[in-house]
Short mmCIF file of C-alpha atoms and ligand atoms in Angstrom, two decimals:
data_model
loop_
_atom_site.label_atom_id
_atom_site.label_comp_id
_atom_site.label_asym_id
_atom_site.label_seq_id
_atom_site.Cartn_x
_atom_site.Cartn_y
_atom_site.Cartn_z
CA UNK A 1 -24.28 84.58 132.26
CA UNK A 2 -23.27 83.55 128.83
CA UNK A 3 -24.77 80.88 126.85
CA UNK A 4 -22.73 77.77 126.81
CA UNK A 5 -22.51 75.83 123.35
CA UNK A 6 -19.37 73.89 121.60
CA UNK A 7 -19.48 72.10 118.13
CA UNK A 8 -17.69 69.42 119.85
CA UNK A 9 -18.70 66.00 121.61
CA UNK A 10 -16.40 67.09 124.13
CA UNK A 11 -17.36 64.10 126.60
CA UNK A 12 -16.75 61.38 123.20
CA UNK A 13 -13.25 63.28 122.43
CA UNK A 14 -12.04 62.51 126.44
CA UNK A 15 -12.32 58.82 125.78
CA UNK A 16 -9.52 59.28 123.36
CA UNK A 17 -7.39 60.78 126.18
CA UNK A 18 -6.53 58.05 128.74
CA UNK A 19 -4.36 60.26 130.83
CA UNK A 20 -7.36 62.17 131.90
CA UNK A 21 -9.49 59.70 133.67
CA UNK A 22 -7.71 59.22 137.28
CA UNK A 23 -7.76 61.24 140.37
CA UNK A 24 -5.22 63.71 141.63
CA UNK A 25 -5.73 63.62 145.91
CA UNK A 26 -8.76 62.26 145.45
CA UNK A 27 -10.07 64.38 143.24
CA UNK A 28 -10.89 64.25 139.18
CA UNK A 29 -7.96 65.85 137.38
CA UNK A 30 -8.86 68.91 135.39
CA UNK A 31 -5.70 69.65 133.56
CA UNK A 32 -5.52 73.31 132.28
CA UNK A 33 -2.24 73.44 131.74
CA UNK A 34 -1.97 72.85 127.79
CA UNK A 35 0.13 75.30 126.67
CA UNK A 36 2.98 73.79 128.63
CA UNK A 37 2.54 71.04 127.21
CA UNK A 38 -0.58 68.97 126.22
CA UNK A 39 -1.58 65.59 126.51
CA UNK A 40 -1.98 63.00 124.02
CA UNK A 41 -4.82 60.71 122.14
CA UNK A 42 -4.48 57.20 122.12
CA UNK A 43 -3.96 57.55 118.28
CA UNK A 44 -0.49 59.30 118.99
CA UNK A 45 0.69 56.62 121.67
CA UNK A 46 -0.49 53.63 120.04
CA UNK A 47 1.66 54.97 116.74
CA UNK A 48 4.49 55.14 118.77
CA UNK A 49 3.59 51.53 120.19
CA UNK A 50 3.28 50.24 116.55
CA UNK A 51 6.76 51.67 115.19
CA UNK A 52 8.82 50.21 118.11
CA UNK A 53 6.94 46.57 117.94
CA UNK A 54 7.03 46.60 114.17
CA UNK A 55 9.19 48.90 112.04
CA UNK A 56 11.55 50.15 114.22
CA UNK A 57 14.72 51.00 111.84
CA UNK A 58 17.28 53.75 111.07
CA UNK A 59 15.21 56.02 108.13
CA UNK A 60 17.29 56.94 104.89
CA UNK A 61 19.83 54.43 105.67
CA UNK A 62 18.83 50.95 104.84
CA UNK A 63 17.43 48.58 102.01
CA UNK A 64 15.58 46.54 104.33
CA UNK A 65 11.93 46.17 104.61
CA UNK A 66 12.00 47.73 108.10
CA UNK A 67 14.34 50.84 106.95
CA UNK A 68 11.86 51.34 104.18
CA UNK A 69 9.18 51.19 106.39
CA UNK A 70 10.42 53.74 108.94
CA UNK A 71 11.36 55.87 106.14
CA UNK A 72 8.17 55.74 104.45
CA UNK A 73 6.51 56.87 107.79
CA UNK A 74 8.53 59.26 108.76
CA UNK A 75 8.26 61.17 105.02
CA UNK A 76 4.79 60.58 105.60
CA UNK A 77 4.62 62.87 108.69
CA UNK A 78 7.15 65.47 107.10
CA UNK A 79 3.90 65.45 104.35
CA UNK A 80 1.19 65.84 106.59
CA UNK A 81 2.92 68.48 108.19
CA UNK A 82 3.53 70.52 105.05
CA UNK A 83 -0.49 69.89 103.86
CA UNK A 84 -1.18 71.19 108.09
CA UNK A 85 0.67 73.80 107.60
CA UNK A 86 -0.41 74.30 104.02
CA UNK A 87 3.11 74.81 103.08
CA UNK A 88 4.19 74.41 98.94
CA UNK A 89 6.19 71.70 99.24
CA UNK A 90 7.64 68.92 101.71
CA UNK A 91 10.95 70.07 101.78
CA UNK A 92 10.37 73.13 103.24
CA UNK A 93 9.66 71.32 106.35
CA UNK A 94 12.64 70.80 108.54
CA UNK A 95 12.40 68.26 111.75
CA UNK A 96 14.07 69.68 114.83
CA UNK A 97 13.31 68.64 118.81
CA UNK A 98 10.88 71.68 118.89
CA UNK A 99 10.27 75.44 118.46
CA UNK A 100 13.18 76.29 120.86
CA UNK A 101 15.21 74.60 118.35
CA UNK A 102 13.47 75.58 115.49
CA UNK A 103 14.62 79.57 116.10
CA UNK A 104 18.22 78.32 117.11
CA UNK A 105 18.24 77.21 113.71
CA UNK A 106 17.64 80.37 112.04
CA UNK A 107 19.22 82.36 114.46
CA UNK A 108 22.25 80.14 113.52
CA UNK A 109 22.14 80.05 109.91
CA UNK A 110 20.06 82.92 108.41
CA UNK A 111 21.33 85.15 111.37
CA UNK A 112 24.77 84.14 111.34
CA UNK A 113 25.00 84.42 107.58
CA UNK A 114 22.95 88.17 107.19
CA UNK A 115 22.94 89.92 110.36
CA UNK A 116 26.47 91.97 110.40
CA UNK A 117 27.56 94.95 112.80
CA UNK A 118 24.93 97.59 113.33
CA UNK A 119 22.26 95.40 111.70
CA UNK A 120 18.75 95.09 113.64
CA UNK A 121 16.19 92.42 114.73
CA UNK A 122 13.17 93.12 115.89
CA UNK A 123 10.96 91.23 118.52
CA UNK A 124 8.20 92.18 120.55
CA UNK A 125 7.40 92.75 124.41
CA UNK A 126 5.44 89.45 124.88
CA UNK A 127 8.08 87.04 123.34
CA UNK A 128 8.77 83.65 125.27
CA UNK A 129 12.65 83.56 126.37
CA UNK A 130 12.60 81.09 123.16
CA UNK A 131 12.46 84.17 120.95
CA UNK A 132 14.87 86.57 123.04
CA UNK A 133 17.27 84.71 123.89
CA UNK A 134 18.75 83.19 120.87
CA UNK A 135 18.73 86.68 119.11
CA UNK A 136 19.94 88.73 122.10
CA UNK A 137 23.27 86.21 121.89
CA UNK A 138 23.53 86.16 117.98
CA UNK A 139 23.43 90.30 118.43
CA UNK A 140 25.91 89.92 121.08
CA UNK A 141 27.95 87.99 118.76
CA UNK A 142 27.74 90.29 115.95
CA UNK A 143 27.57 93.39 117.62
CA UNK A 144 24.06 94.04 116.08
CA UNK A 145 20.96 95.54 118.00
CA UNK A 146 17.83 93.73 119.11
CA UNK A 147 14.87 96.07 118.68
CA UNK A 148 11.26 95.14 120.92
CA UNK A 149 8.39 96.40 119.90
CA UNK A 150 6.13 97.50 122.66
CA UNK A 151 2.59 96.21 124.02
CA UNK A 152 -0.41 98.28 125.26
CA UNK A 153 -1.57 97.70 129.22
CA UNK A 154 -4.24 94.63 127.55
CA UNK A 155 -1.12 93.02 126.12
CA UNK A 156 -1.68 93.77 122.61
CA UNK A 157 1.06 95.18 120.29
CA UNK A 158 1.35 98.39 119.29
CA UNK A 159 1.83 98.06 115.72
CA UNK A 160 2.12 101.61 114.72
CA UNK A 161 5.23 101.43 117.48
CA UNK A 162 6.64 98.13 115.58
CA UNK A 163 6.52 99.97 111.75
CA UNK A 164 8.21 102.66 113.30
CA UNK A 165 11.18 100.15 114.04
CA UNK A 166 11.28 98.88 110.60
CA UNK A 167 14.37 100.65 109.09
CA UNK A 168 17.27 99.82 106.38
CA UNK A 169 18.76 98.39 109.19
CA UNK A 170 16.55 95.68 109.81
CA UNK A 171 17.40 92.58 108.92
CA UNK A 172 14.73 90.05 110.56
CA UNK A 173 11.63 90.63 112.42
CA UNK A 174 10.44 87.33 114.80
CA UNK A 175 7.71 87.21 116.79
CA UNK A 176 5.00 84.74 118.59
CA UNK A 177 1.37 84.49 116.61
CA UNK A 178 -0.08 83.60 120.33
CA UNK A 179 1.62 85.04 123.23
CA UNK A 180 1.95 81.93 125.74
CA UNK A 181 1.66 84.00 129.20
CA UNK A 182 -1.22 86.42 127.91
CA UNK A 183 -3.31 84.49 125.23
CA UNK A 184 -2.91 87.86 122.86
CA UNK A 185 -2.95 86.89 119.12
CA UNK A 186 -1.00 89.10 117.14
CA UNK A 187 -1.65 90.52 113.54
CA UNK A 188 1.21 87.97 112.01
CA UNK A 189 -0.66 89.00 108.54
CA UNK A 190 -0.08 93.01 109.07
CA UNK A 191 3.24 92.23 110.39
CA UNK A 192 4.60 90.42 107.73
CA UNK A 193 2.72 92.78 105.05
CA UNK A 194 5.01 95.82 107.09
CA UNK A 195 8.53 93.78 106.88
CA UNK A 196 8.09 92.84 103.81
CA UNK A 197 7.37 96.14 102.34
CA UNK A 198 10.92 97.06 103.16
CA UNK A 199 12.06 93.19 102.03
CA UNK A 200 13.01 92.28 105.68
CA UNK A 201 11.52 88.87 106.14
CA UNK A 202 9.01 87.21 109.25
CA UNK A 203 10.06 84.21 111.21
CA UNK A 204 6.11 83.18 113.13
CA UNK A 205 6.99 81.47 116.39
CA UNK A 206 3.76 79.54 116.82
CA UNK A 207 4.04 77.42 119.78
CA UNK A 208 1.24 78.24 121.01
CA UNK A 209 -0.84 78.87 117.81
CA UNK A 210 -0.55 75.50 115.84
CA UNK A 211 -2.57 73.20 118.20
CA UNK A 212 -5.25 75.90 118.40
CA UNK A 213 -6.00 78.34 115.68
CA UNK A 214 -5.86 77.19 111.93
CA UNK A 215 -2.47 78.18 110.33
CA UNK A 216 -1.85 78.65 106.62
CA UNK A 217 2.08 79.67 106.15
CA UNK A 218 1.07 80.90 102.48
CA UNK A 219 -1.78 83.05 103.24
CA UNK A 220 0.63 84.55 105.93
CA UNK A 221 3.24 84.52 103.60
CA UNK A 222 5.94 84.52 106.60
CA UNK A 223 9.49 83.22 105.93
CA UNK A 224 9.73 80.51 109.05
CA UNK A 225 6.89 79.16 111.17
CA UNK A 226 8.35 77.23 113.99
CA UNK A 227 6.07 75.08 116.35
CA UNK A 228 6.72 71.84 119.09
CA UNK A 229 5.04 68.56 118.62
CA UNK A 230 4.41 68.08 122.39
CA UNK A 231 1.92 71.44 122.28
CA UNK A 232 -0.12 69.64 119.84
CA UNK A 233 -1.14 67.10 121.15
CA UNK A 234 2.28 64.55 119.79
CA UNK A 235 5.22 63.57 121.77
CA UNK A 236 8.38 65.96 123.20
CA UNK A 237 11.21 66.28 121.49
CA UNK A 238 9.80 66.82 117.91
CA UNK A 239 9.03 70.17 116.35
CA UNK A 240 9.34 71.72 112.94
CA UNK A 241 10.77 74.91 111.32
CA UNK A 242 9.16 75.21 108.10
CA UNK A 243 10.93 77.84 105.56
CA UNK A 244 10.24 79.23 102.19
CA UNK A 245 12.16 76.59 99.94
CA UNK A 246 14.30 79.59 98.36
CA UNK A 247 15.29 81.24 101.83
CA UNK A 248 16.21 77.54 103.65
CA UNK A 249 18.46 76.74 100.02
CA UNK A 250 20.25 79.85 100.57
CA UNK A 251 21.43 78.93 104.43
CA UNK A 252 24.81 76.88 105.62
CA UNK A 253 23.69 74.13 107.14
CA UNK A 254 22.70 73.88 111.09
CA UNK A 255 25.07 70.85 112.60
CA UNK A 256 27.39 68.70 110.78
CA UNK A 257 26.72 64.72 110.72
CA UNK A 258 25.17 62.04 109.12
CA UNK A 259 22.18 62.64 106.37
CA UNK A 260 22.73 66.34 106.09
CA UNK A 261 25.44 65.83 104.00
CA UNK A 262 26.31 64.39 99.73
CA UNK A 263 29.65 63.71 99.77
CA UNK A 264 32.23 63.46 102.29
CA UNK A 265 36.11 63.58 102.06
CA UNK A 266 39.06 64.86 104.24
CA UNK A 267 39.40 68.04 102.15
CA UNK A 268 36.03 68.73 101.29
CA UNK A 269 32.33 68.03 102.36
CA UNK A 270 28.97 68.60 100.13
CA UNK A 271 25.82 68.79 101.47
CA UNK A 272 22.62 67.39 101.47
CA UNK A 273 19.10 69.02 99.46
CA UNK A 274 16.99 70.88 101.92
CA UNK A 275 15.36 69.90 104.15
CA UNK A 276 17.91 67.02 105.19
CA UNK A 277 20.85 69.12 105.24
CA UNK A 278 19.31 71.01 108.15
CA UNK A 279 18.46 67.76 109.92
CA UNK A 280 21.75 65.87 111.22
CA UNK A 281 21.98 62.81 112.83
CA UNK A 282 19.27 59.93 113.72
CA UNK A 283 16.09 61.89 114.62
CA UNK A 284 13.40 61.09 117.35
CA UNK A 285 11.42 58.60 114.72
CA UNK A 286 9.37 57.44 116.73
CA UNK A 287 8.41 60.62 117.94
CA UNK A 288 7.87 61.71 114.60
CA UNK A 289 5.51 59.55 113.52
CA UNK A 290 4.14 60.21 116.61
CA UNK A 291 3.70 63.66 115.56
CA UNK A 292 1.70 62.75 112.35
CA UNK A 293 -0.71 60.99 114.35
CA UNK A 294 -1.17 63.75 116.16
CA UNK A 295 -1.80 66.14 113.30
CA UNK A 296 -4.21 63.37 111.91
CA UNK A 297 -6.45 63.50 115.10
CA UNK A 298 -6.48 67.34 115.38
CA UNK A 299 -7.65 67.30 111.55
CA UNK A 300 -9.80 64.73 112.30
CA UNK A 301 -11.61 67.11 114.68
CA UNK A 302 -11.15 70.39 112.01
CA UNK A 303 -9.50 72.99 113.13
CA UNK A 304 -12.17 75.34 113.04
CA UNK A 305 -14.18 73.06 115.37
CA UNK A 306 -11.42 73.48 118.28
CA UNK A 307 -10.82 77.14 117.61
CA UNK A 308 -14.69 77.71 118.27
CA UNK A 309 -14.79 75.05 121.35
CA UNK A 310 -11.98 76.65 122.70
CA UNK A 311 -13.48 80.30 122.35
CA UNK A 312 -16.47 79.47 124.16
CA UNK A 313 -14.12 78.00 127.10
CA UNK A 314 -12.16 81.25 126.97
CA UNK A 315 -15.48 83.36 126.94
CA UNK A 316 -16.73 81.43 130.05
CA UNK A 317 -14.29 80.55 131.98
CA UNK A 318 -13.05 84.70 131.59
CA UNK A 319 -16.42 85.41 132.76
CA UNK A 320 -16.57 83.36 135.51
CA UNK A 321 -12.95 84.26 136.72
CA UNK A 322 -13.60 87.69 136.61
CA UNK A 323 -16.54 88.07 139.15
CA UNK A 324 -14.44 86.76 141.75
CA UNK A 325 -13.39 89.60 144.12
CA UNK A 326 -9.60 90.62 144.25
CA UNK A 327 -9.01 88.99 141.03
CA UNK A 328 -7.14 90.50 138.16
CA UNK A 329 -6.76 89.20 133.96
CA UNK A 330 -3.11 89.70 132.98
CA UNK A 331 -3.71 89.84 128.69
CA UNK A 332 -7.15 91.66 128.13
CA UNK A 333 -6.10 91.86 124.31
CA UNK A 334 -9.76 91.22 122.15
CA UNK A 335 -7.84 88.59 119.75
CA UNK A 336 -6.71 86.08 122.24
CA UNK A 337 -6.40 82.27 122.61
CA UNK A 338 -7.16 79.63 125.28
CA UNK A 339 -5.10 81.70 127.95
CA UNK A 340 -6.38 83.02 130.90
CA UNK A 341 -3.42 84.26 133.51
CA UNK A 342 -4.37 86.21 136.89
CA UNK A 343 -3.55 87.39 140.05
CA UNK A 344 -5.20 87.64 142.78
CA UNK A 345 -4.74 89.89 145.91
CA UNK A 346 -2.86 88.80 148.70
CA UNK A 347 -2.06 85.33 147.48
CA UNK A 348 1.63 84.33 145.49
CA UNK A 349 0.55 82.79 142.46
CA UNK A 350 2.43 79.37 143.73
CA UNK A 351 0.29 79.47 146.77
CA UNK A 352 -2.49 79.23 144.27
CA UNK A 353 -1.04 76.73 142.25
CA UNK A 354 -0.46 74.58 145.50
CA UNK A 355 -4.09 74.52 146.57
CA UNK A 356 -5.61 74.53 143.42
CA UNK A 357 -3.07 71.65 143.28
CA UNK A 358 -4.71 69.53 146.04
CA UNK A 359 -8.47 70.70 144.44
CA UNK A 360 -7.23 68.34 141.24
CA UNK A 361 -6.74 71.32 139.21
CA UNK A 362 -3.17 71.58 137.15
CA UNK A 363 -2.49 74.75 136.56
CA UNK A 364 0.78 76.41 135.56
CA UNK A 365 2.45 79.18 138.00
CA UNK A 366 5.24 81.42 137.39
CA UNK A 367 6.74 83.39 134.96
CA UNK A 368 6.15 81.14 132.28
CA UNK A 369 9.39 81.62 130.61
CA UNK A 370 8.43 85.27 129.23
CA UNK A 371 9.64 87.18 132.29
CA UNK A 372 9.83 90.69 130.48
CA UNK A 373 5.88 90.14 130.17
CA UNK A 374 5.90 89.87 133.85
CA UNK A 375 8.07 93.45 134.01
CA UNK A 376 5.78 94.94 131.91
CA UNK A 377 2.78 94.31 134.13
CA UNK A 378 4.66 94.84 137.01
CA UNK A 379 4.11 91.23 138.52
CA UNK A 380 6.70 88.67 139.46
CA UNK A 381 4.55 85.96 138.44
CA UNK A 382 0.86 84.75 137.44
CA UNK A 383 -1.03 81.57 137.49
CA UNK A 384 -2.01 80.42 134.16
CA UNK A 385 -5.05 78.43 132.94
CA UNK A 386 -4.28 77.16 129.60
CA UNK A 387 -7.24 75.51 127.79
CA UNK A 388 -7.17 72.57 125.33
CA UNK A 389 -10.13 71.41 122.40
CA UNK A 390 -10.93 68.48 125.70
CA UNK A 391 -11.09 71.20 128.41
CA UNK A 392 -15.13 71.48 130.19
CA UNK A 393 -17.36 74.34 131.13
CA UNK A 394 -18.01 72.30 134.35
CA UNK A 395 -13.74 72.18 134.73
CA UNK A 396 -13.55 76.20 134.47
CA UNK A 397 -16.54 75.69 137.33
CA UNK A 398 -14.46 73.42 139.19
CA UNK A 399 -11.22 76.15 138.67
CA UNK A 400 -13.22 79.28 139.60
CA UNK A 401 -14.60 76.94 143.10
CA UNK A 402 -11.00 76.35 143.48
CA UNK A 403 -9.58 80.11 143.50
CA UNK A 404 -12.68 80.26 146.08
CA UNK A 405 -10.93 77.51 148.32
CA UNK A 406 -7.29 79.72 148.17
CA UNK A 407 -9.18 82.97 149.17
CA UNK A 408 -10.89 80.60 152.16
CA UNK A 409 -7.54 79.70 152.85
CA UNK A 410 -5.79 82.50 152.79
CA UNK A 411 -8.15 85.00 154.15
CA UNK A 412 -8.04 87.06 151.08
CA UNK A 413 -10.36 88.46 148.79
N1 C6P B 501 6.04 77.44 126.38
C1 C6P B 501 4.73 77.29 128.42
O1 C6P B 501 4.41 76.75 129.48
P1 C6P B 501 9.56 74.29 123.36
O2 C6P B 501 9.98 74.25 124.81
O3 C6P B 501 10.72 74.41 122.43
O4 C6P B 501 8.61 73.20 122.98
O5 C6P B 501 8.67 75.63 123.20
C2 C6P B 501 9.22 76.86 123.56
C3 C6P B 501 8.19 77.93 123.42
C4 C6P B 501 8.37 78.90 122.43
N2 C6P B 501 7.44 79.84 122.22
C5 C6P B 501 6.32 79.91 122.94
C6 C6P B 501 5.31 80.98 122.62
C7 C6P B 501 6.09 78.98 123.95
O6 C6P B 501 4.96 79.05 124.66
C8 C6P B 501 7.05 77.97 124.21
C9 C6P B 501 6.87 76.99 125.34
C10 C6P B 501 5.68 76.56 127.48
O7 C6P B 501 4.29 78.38 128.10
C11 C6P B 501 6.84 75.97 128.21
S1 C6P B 501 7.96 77.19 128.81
#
């Protein structure tokens, strides 16, 4: 049995979280499904709140107290994000609707611009479809190859295997910091030290790596670092791609409309400065804002602090998950995050979901959007417990009691 300790007041921290005190069929809700999305501190709604009862305006448009209001607040958040993130400078944070975006955006410009017949990208085998997809159909497009570097039976990558890929041919290497369906962390530092040996530059898709682990874009020195509001603990819709200021001035811009551009006429259009000429259109405002609050609360607790809280979950909850009989860990890598997916024998993975369902327990089932991770293991699907800073020791109790009511059910074991 492992010794249970957390830096954090975790009981103090779930008063800030009204979404988490009400029953689910009678029972308390223990949501472990954070990496789907997560919920959100009453800081985060009630900024939302104030914006539309006070300041709500169009930002960069107006003279008026409200427009320079919303503006002000919305450059605000584009700030904290850059000190977060500890990028150089504010304008190498872009505002998109979320990571999925976010590598859209550089598959569209950067990719579009530099990636030519024959070229290469490179991914890896535990990529979400977020960072296959939009390369497999800018490849397709160009007639260019996608590369994947492979994984080891724990889920970790085989790094040796990726430098191998790294050729004169290669013109972009992307790839997730936390792998969303196995927990693995990758070496994003060794990666990017590789790539950019031979010049070829890193975008970090980190989803699932912003809300949890602390993330300094200099000291990885990657090119773009993409991660979705809604994961950290702010609203949907909102996300960011931050760039090196050089790279994003060399790109076309993403979609043509208002803000993004300097001068308009029939013949001729200018554009904007970076970041605005990568941000079209009226943005979620609101939600932006929103997503300042957010990154104020998560400071508020220190990164650090939820890393450590959400190690000791991982170690106990792993622990306790693994004595029960007929159940297997899919992603055994030793760096991982808040992540534990399984199988168990006998049982689909939505059968498990369902009764864990009527326990109170949320829980994510499926392929989780990465189904080449799912090929690799051999599995059609898992069930996922994804942990969050507000997650329990006596929840992971409540989860392991749980998979003990399916295998009742069901007769397995
Ligand atoms: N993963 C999950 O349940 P968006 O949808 O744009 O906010 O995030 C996409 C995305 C990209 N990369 C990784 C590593 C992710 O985990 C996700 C979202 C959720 O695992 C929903 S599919």
């Amino acid at each position: 049995m492992i010794t249970v300790s957390s830096p954090l007041d975790v009981n103090r921290i779930r008063e800030d979280f009204p979404i988490l005190h009400q029953r689910i069929h009678g029972k308390p809700l223990v949501y472990l499904d954070n990496a789907a999305t997560s919920q959100k501190p009453k800081a985060v709604i009630e900024a939302i709140q104030h914006f539309y009862t006070s300041d709500c305006s169009n930002i960069h448009r107006g003279v008026h107290e409200l427009s320079e209001r919303s503006t002000y607040a919305y450059e605000e958040a584009r700030a904290k994000v850059q000190r977060f993130l500890n990028a150089r400078e504010a304008r190498e944070i872009v505002i998109v609707r979320g990571t999925t975006e976010a590598i859209n955006l550089v598959a569209q410009t950067y990719g579009r611009q530099r990636v030519e017949a024959g070229d290469e990208v490179i991914i890896t085998a535990l990529e979400h479809h977020s960072n296959i997809v939009p390369w497999q159909m800018l490849c397709e497009e160009k007639r260019a190859v996608l590369r994947v570097a492979p994984i080891n039976d724990r889920g970790e990558l085989l790094i040796e295997e990726f430098e191998r890929l790294l050729s004169a041919r290669t013109r972009l290497v992307a790839l997730a910091q936390v792998s969303n369906a196995l927990g693995t962390v990758n070496p994003v530092g060794r990666v990017v030290e590789m790539a950019h040996r031979r010049g070829v530059p890193v975008l970090v898709d980190g989803a699932q790596a912003a809300p949890h682990l602390q993330v300094d874009v200099r000291t990885l020195d990657c090119d773009f670092y993409a991660f979705s509001g809604h994961k950290i603990y702010g609203p949907t819709g909102v996300g960011v791609l931050y760039g090196k200021a050089a790279l994003l001035e060399q790109l076309d811009p993403y979609q043509g409309g208002g803000d993004m551009i300097r001068t308009v006429t029939f013949e001729k259009t200018t554009y904007n400065t970076i970041p605005y000429k990568f941000e079209a259109g009226t943005p979620d405002i609101a939600g932006v804002i929103g997503l300042g609050a957010a990154i104020d609360y998560v400071q508020g607790i220190g990164m650090g602090n939820i890393a450590a809280h959400e190690h000791e979950l991982l170690l106990y909850g792993t622990e306790a998950l693994e004595r029960i009989p007929g159940l297997r860990i899919i992603g055994t890598a030793q760096e991982k995050a808040g992540v534990i997916s399984f199988v168990l024998d006998g049982v689909h993975p939505h059968d498990i979901g369902t009764v864990l369902d009527q326990e109170g327990i949320a829980v994510r089932t499926g392929h989780h959007c990465a189904q080449p991770v799912m090929d690799r293991f051999a599995i059609p699907a898992t069930t996922r417990a994804s942990l969050a800073f507000y997650n329990t020791f006596e929840e992971l109790d409540a989860l392991a009691r749980g998979i003990g009511r399916v295998q009742e059910i069901f007769g397995a074991c």
